[in-house]
Amino acid sequence: QTHAVFLCPGQGAQTTGMGKAWAEASPAAASRFATADEVVSFPSAGGKRLSEFCFAGPQEELNRTDVSQPALFTCGMACHAALLERHPGLVAVAANGLSLGEYTALCIAGAFSFADGLRLVATRGRLMQQAAEASQGGMVALIGADEAQANELCSQAAQGDVLVPANFNAPGQIVVSGSSAACDRAVETAGKMGLRATR
């Protein structure tokens, strides 16, 4: 037996071609993609299958929240299935994930089946995409900021609009979120504070 800890990525890790090598090399991984193609549908994309988004993109479509979330979950679970297929003595002693990756970690831990997890993640992605399209908001990644600086930036740039620290990704990287106008002001304010900002 070999003990392993699984770390599962969140949204933003998606890239065209992801999972293709796993699906070509591993029947277990290919089976995950086949199941995903049956479980998830994208009517607005003319019936394009999830595996097609993963393997061939285009990147702009793969980046859509309603596509990227089930795609990343499926790729994570395909990778996991392929690893277990190649190393049957591999035992997960822990699984952890960033944001969306928490669902992949929960599935690896046995909290729900792959198909149930995929339905859940696809619903999550669809609802988040609808919310994003319905709002006039955005996010700004601050590089080099600590929590106090992020709070100060939000205080200065909000000017009556919503602008708050949303994600504390790592020391020195905090994402703020709010109205589009406040996000525009946040980029400008960050520059004045000596911080790098990416809309």
PDB file of C-alpha atoms in Angstrom:
ATOM      1  CA  GLN A   1       0.000   0.000   0.000  1.00  0.00           C
ATOM      2  CA  THR A   2       1.078   3.529  -0.810  1.00  0.00           C
ATOM      3  CA  HIS A   3      -0.500   6.437   1.009  1.00  0.00           C
ATOM      4  CA  ALA A   4      -1.336   9.572  -0.969  1.00  0.00           C
ATOM      5  CA  VAL A   5      -2.761  13.007  -0.398  1.00  0.00           C
ATOM      6  CA  PHE A   6      -4.805  14.381  -3.291  1.00  0.00           C
ATOM      7  CA  LEU A   7      -4.829  18.121  -3.983  1.00  0.00           C
ATOM      8  CA  CYS A   8      -7.588  19.218  -6.357  1.00  0.00           C
ATOM      9  CA  PRO A   9      -7.477  22.478  -8.360  1.00  0.00           C
ATOM     10  CA  GLY A  10     -10.167  25.091  -8.577  1.00  0.00           C
ATOM     11  CA  GLN A  11     -11.570  27.154 -11.403  1.00  0.00           C
ATOM     12  CA  GLY A  12      -8.853  28.940 -13.321  1.00  0.00           C
ATOM     13  CA  ALA A  13      -6.736  25.799 -13.830  1.00  0.00           C
ATOM     14  CA  GLN A  14      -8.645  24.839 -16.999  1.00  0.00           C
ATOM     15  CA  THR A  15      -6.707  24.636 -20.254  1.00  0.00           C
ATOM     16  CA  THR A  16      -7.526  23.324 -23.697  1.00  0.00           C
ATOM     17  CA  GLY A  17      -6.362  19.730 -24.080  1.00  0.00           C
ATOM     18  CA  MET A  18      -6.755  18.887 -20.397  1.00  0.00           C
ATOM     19  CA  GLY A  19      -7.528  15.250 -19.686  1.00  0.00           C
ATOM     20  CA  LYS A  20      -6.926  14.106 -23.270  1.00  0.00           C
ATOM     21  CA  ALA A  21      -3.688  12.245 -22.518  1.00  0.00           C
ATOM     22  CA  TRP A  22      -5.340  10.535 -19.530  1.00  0.00           C
ATOM     23  CA  ALA A  23      -8.358   9.498 -21.623  1.00  0.00           C
ATOM     24  CA  GLU A  24      -6.132   8.095 -24.383  1.00  0.00           C
ATOM     25  CA  ALA A  25      -3.865   6.177 -21.984  1.00  0.00           C
ATOM     26  CA  SER A  26      -6.360   4.912 -19.419  1.00  0.00           C
ATOM     27  CA  PRO A  27      -9.661   3.067 -19.871  1.00  0.00           C
ATOM     28  CA  ALA A  28     -10.685   4.208 -16.368  1.00  0.00           C
ATOM     29  CA  ALA A  29     -10.133   7.869 -17.281  1.00  0.00           C
ATOM     30  CA  ALA A  30     -11.874   7.402 -20.635  1.00  0.00           C
ATOM     31  CA  SER A  31     -14.840   5.946 -18.753  1.00  0.00           C
ATOM     32  CA  ARG A  32     -15.107   9.107 -16.605  1.00  0.00           C
ATOM     33  CA  PHE A  33     -15.263  11.270 -19.738  1.00  0.00           C
ATOM     34  CA  ALA A  34     -17.835   8.937 -21.347  1.00  0.00           C
ATOM     35  CA  THR A  35     -20.021   9.191 -18.232  1.00  0.00           C
ATOM     36  CA  ALA A  36     -19.626  12.968 -18.167  1.00  0.00           C
ATOM     37  CA  ASP A  37     -20.715  13.192 -21.807  1.00  0.00           C
ATOM     38  CA  GLU A  38     -23.903  11.317 -20.872  1.00  0.00           C
ATOM     39  CA  VAL A  39     -24.651  13.205 -17.634  1.00  0.00           C
ATOM     40  CA  VAL A  40     -23.929  16.823 -18.618  1.00  0.00           C
ATOM     41  CA  SER A  41     -25.311  18.637 -21.638  1.00  0.00           C
ATOM     42  CA  PHE A  42     -24.767  22.106 -23.057  1.00  0.00           C
ATOM     43  CA  PRO A  43     -27.874  22.984 -25.114  1.00  0.00           C
ATOM     44  CA  SER A  44     -26.590  26.508 -25.820  1.00  0.00           C
ATOM     45  CA  ALA A  45     -23.438  24.999 -27.385  1.00  0.00           C
ATOM     46  CA  GLY A  46     -25.334  22.961 -29.959  1.00  0.00           C
ATOM     47  CA  GLY A  47     -24.983  19.713 -28.035  1.00  0.00           C
ATOM     48  CA  LYS A  48     -21.186  19.886 -27.783  1.00  0.00           C
ATOM     49  CA  ARG A  49     -19.937  17.251 -25.346  1.00  0.00           C
ATOM     50  CA  LEU A  50     -17.954  18.010 -22.206  1.00  0.00           C
ATOM     51  CA  SER A  51     -15.008  15.950 -23.455  1.00  0.00           C
ATOM     52  CA  GLU A  52     -14.875  18.100 -26.606  1.00  0.00           C
ATOM     53  CA  PHE A  53     -14.593  21.270 -24.504  1.00  0.00           C
ATOM     54  CA  CYS A  54     -11.764  19.682 -22.492  1.00  0.00           C
ATOM     55  CA  PHE A  55      -9.834  18.158 -25.372  1.00  0.00           C
ATOM     56  CA  ALA A  56     -10.317  20.810 -28.078  1.00  0.00           C
ATOM     57  CA  GLY A  57     -11.658  24.010 -26.475  1.00  0.00           C
ATOM     58  CA  PRO A  58     -11.763  26.677 -27.681  1.00  0.00           C
ATOM     59  CA  GLN A  59     -10.282  28.219 -24.538  1.00  0.00           C
ATOM     60  CA  GLU A  60     -12.876  31.035 -24.434  1.00  0.00           C
ATOM     61  CA  GLU A  61     -15.714  28.492 -24.198  1.00  0.00           C
ATOM     62  CA  LEU A  62     -13.817  26.312 -21.723  1.00  0.00           C
ATOM     63  CA  ASN A  63     -13.347  29.393 -19.526  1.00  0.00           C
ATOM     64  CA  ARG A  64     -17.109  29.856 -19.110  1.00  0.00           C
ATOM     65  CA  THR A  65     -18.025  28.996 -15.523  1.00  0.00           C
ATOM     66  CA  ASP A  66     -20.832  26.661 -16.617  1.00  0.00           C
ATOM     67  CA  VAL A  67     -18.310  24.659 -18.678  1.00  0.00           C
ATOM     68  CA  SER A  68     -15.079  24.976 -16.678  1.00  0.00           C
ATOM     69  CA  GLN A  69     -16.519  23.726 -13.399  1.00  0.00           C
ATOM     70  CA  PRO A  70     -17.853  20.352 -14.634  1.00  0.00           C
ATOM     71  CA  ALA A  71     -14.805  20.060 -16.911  1.00  0.00           C
ATOM     72  CA  LEU A  72     -12.334  20.493 -14.042  1.00  0.00           C
ATOM     73  CA  PHE A  73     -14.289  18.120 -11.803  1.00  0.00           C
ATOM     74  CA  THR A  74     -14.349  15.489 -14.553  1.00  0.00           C
ATOM     75  CA  CYS A  75     -10.635  15.882 -15.292  1.00  0.00           C
ATOM     76  CA  GLY A  76      -9.780  15.580 -11.613  1.00  0.00           C
ATOM     77  CA  MET A  77     -11.832  12.433 -11.251  1.00  0.00           C
ATOM     78  CA  ALA A  78     -10.452  10.998 -14.523  1.00  0.00           C
ATOM     79  CA  CYS A  79      -6.912  11.590 -13.240  1.00  0.00           C
ATOM     80  CA  HIS A  80      -7.819   9.937  -9.933  1.00  0.00           C
ATOM     81  CA  ALA A  81      -9.362   6.930 -11.716  1.00  0.00           C
ATOM     82  CA  ALA A  82      -6.281   6.522 -13.923  1.00  0.00           C
ATOM     83  CA  LEU A  83      -3.936   6.680 -10.940  1.00  0.00           C
ATOM     84  CA  LEU A  84      -5.915   3.992  -9.098  1.00  0.00           C
ATOM     85  CA  GLU A  85      -5.968   1.875 -12.256  1.00  0.00           C
ATOM     86  CA  ARG A  86      -2.171   2.073 -12.607  1.00  0.00           C
ATOM     87  CA  HIS A  87      -1.434   1.851  -8.875  1.00  0.00           C
ATOM     88  CA  PRO A  88      -4.114  -0.337  -7.273  1.00  0.00           C
ATOM     89  CA  GLY A  89      -2.390  -0.149  -3.867  1.00  0.00           C
ATOM     90  CA  LEU A  90      -2.733   3.633  -3.727  1.00  0.00           C
ATOM     91  CA  VAL A  91      -4.724   4.693  -0.650  1.00  0.00           C
ATOM     92  CA  ALA A  92      -6.010   8.235  -0.159  1.00  0.00           C
ATOM     93  CA  VAL A  93      -5.280   9.360   3.382  1.00  0.00           C
ATOM     94  CA  ALA A  94      -6.487  12.901   2.662  1.00  0.00           C
ATOM     95  CA  ALA A  95      -7.986  14.977  -0.127  1.00  0.00           C
ATOM     96  CA  ASN A  96      -8.187  18.735  -0.278  1.00  0.00           C
ATOM     97  CA  GLY A  97      -9.324  21.202  -2.891  1.00  0.00           C
ATOM     98  CA  LEU A  98      -9.379  24.880  -3.681  1.00  0.00           C
ATOM     99  CA  SER A  99     -12.932  26.208  -4.168  1.00  0.00           C
ATOM    100  CA  LEU A 100     -14.424  23.979  -6.893  1.00  0.00           C
ATOM    101  CA  GLY A 101     -11.702  21.439  -6.081  1.00  0.00           C
ATOM    102  CA  GLU A 102     -13.433  20.831  -2.753  1.00  0.00           C
ATOM    103  CA  TYR A 103     -16.094  18.899  -4.689  1.00  0.00           C
ATOM    104  CA  THR A 104     -13.445  16.738  -6.360  1.00  0.00           C
ATOM    105  CA  ALA A 105     -11.852  16.090  -2.952  1.00  0.00           C
ATOM    106  CA  LEU A 106     -15.231  15.147  -1.468  1.00  0.00           C
ATOM    107  CA  CYS A 107     -15.866  12.717  -4.333  1.00  0.00           C
ATOM    108  CA  ILE A 108     -12.424  11.142  -3.871  1.00  0.00           C
ATOM    109  CA  ALA A 109     -13.266  10.773  -0.161  1.00  0.00           C
ATOM    110  CA  GLY A 110     -16.483   8.922  -1.062  1.00  0.00           C
ATOM    111  CA  ALA A 111     -18.996  11.601  -0.016  1.00  0.00           C
ATOM    112  CA  PHE A 112     -20.944  11.093  -3.268  1.00  0.00           C
ATOM    113  CA  SER A 113     -20.690   9.237  -6.554  1.00  0.00           C
ATOM    114  CA  PHE A 114     -18.982  10.692  -9.615  1.00  0.00           C
ATOM    115  CA  ALA A 115     -22.311  11.105 -11.449  1.00  0.00           C
ATOM    116  CA  ASP A 116     -23.980  12.806  -8.466  1.00  0.00           C
ATOM    117  CA  GLY A 117     -20.979  15.069  -7.943  1.00  0.00           C
ATOM    118  CA  LEU A 118     -20.954  15.978 -11.624  1.00  0.00           C
ATOM    119  CA  ARG A 119     -24.656  16.896 -11.537  1.00  0.00           C
ATOM    120  CA  LEU A 120     -24.033  19.033  -8.448  1.00  0.00           C
ATOM    121  CA  VAL A 121     -21.003  20.787  -9.966  1.00  0.00           C
ATOM    122  CA  ALA A 122     -22.775  21.343 -13.291  1.00  0.00           C
ATOM    123  CA  THR A 123     -25.703  22.964 -11.461  1.00  0.00           C
ATOM    124  CA  ARG A 124     -23.302  25.087  -9.422  1.00  0.00           C
ATOM    125  CA  GLY A 125     -21.481  26.232 -12.567  1.00  0.00           C
ATOM    126  CA  ARG A 126     -24.707  27.006 -14.414  1.00  0.00           C
ATOM    127  CA  LEU A 127     -26.105  29.082 -11.541  1.00  0.00           C
ATOM    128  CA  MET A 128     -22.813  30.939 -11.059  1.00  0.00           C
ATOM    129  CA  GLN A 129     -22.674  31.703 -14.806  1.00  0.00           C
ATOM    130  CA  GLN A 130     -26.244  33.056 -14.687  1.00  0.00           C
ATOM    131  CA  ALA A 131     -25.403  35.210 -11.663  1.00  0.00           C
ATOM    132  CA  ALA A 132     -22.288  36.567 -13.386  1.00  0.00           C
ATOM    133  CA  GLU A 133     -24.257  37.466 -16.510  1.00  0.00           C
ATOM    134  CA  ALA A 134     -26.984  39.148 -14.449  1.00  0.00           C
ATOM    135  CA  SER A 135     -24.633  41.388 -12.484  1.00  0.00           C
ATOM    136  CA  GLN A 136     -22.429  44.321 -13.338  1.00  0.00           C
ATOM    137  CA  GLY A 137     -19.584  43.097 -11.191  1.00  0.00           C
ATOM    138  CA  GLY A 138     -16.061  41.904 -11.367  1.00  0.00           C
ATOM    139  CA  MET A 139     -12.974  40.815  -9.493  1.00  0.00           C
ATOM    140  CA  VAL A 140      -9.455  42.189  -9.149  1.00  0.00           C
ATOM    141  CA  ALA A 141      -6.456  40.137  -8.025  1.00  0.00           C
ATOM    142  CA  LEU A 142      -4.079  42.121  -5.821  1.00  0.00           C
ATOM    143  CA  ILE A 143      -0.473  40.956  -5.882  1.00  0.00           C
ATOM    144  CA  GLY A 144       1.672  41.935  -2.923  1.00  0.00           C
ATOM    145  CA  ALA A 145      -1.215  42.961  -0.653  1.00  0.00           C
ATOM    146  CA  ASP A 146      -1.864  41.881   2.890  1.00  0.00           C
ATOM    147  CA  GLU A 147      -5.317  41.896   4.482  1.00  0.00           C
ATOM    148  CA  ALA A 148      -4.956  45.416   5.902  1.00  0.00           C
ATOM    149  CA  GLN A 149      -3.930  46.797   2.508  1.00  0.00           C
ATOM    150  CA  ALA A 150      -6.817  45.005   0.777  1.00  0.00           C
ATOM    151  CA  ASN A 151      -9.264  46.465   3.283  1.00  0.00           C
ATOM    152  CA  GLU A 152      -7.776  49.943   2.832  1.00  0.00           C
ATOM    153  CA  LEU A 153      -7.947  49.639  -0.948  1.00  0.00           C
ATOM    154  CA  CYS A 154     -11.608  48.589  -0.757  1.00  0.00           C
ATOM    155  CA  SER A 155     -12.377  51.482   1.587  1.00  0.00           C
ATOM    156  CA  GLN A 156     -10.790  53.996  -0.796  1.00  0.00           C
ATOM    157  CA  ALA A 157     -12.093  52.562  -4.081  1.00  0.00           C
ATOM    158  CA  ALA A 158     -15.676  51.600  -3.117  1.00  0.00           C
ATOM    159  CA  GLN A 159     -17.022  55.183  -3.081  1.00  0.00           C
ATOM    160  CA  GLY A 160     -20.505  53.982  -2.198  1.00  0.00           C
ATOM    161  CA  ASP A 161     -20.397  50.850  -4.394  1.00  0.00           C
ATOM    162  CA  VAL A 162     -19.775  47.305  -3.202  1.00  0.00           C
ATOM    163  CA  LEU A 163     -16.101  46.297  -3.054  1.00  0.00           C
ATOM    164  CA  VAL A 164     -14.847  43.688  -0.560  1.00  0.00           C
ATOM    165  CA  PRO A 165     -12.003  41.188  -0.153  1.00  0.00           C
ATOM    166  CA  ALA A 166     -13.424  37.948  -1.541  1.00  0.00           C
ATOM    167  CA  ASN A 167     -10.607  35.398  -1.775  1.00  0.00           C
ATOM    168  CA  PHE A 168      -7.475  35.120   0.327  1.00  0.00           C
ATOM    169  CA  ASN A 169      -5.635  32.858  -2.107  1.00  0.00           C
ATOM    170  CA  ALA A 170      -2.155  32.995  -0.604  1.00  0.00           C
ATOM    171  CA  PRO A 171       0.067  35.350   1.340  1.00  0.00           C
ATOM    172  CA  GLY A 172       0.472  38.309  -0.986  1.00  0.00           C
ATOM    173  CA  GLN A 173      -2.458  37.458  -3.246  1.00  0.00           C
ATOM    174  CA  ILE A 174      -5.942  38.633  -2.358  1.00  0.00           C
ATOM    175  CA  VAL A 175      -8.881  38.990  -4.721  1.00  0.00           C
ATOM    176  CA  VAL A 176     -11.405  41.786  -4.205  1.00  0.00           C
ATOM    177  CA  SER A 177     -14.861  41.701  -5.725  1.00  0.00           C
ATOM    178  CA  GLY A 178     -17.633  44.191  -6.320  1.00  0.00           C
ATOM    179  CA  SER A 179     -19.280  46.471  -8.853  1.00  0.00           C
ATOM    180  CA  SER A 180     -17.506  47.019 -12.170  1.00  0.00           C
ATOM    181  CA  ALA A 181     -16.972  50.703 -11.426  1.00  0.00           C
ATOM    182  CA  ALA A 182     -15.464  49.939  -8.026  1.00  0.00           C
ATOM    183  CA  CYS A 183     -13.208  47.290  -9.592  1.00  0.00           C
ATOM    184  CA  ASP A 184     -11.983  49.860 -12.118  1.00  0.00           C
ATOM    185  CA  ARG A 185     -11.201  52.230  -9.262  1.00  0.00           C
ATOM    186  CA  ALA A 186      -9.498  49.384  -7.361  1.00  0.00           C
ATOM    187  CA  VAL A 187      -7.009  48.871 -10.199  1.00  0.00           C
ATOM    188  CA  GLU A 188      -6.185  52.585 -10.162  1.00  0.00           C
ATOM    189  CA  THR A 189      -5.964  52.715  -6.355  1.00  0.00           C
ATOM    190  CA  ALA A 190      -3.746  49.634  -6.272  1.00  0.00           C
ATOM    191  CA  GLY A 191      -1.246  51.389  -8.505  1.00  0.00           C
ATOM    192  CA  LYS A 192      -1.153  54.367  -6.160  1.00  0.00           C
ATOM    193  CA  MET A 193      -0.570  51.978  -3.244  1.00  0.00           C
ATOM    194  CA  GLY A 194       2.327  50.240  -5.022  1.00  0.00           C
ATOM    195  CA  LEU A 195       0.377  46.998  -5.553  1.00  0.00           C
ATOM    196  CA  ARG A 196      -0.001  45.049  -8.779  1.00  0.00           C
ATOM    197  CA  ALA A 197      -3.608  44.504  -9.809  1.00  0.00           C
ATOM    198  CA  THR A 198      -5.138  42.269 -12.465  1.00  0.00           C
ATOM    199  CA  ARG A 199      -8.800  42.784 -13.412  1.00  0.00           C
TER     200      ARG A 199
END
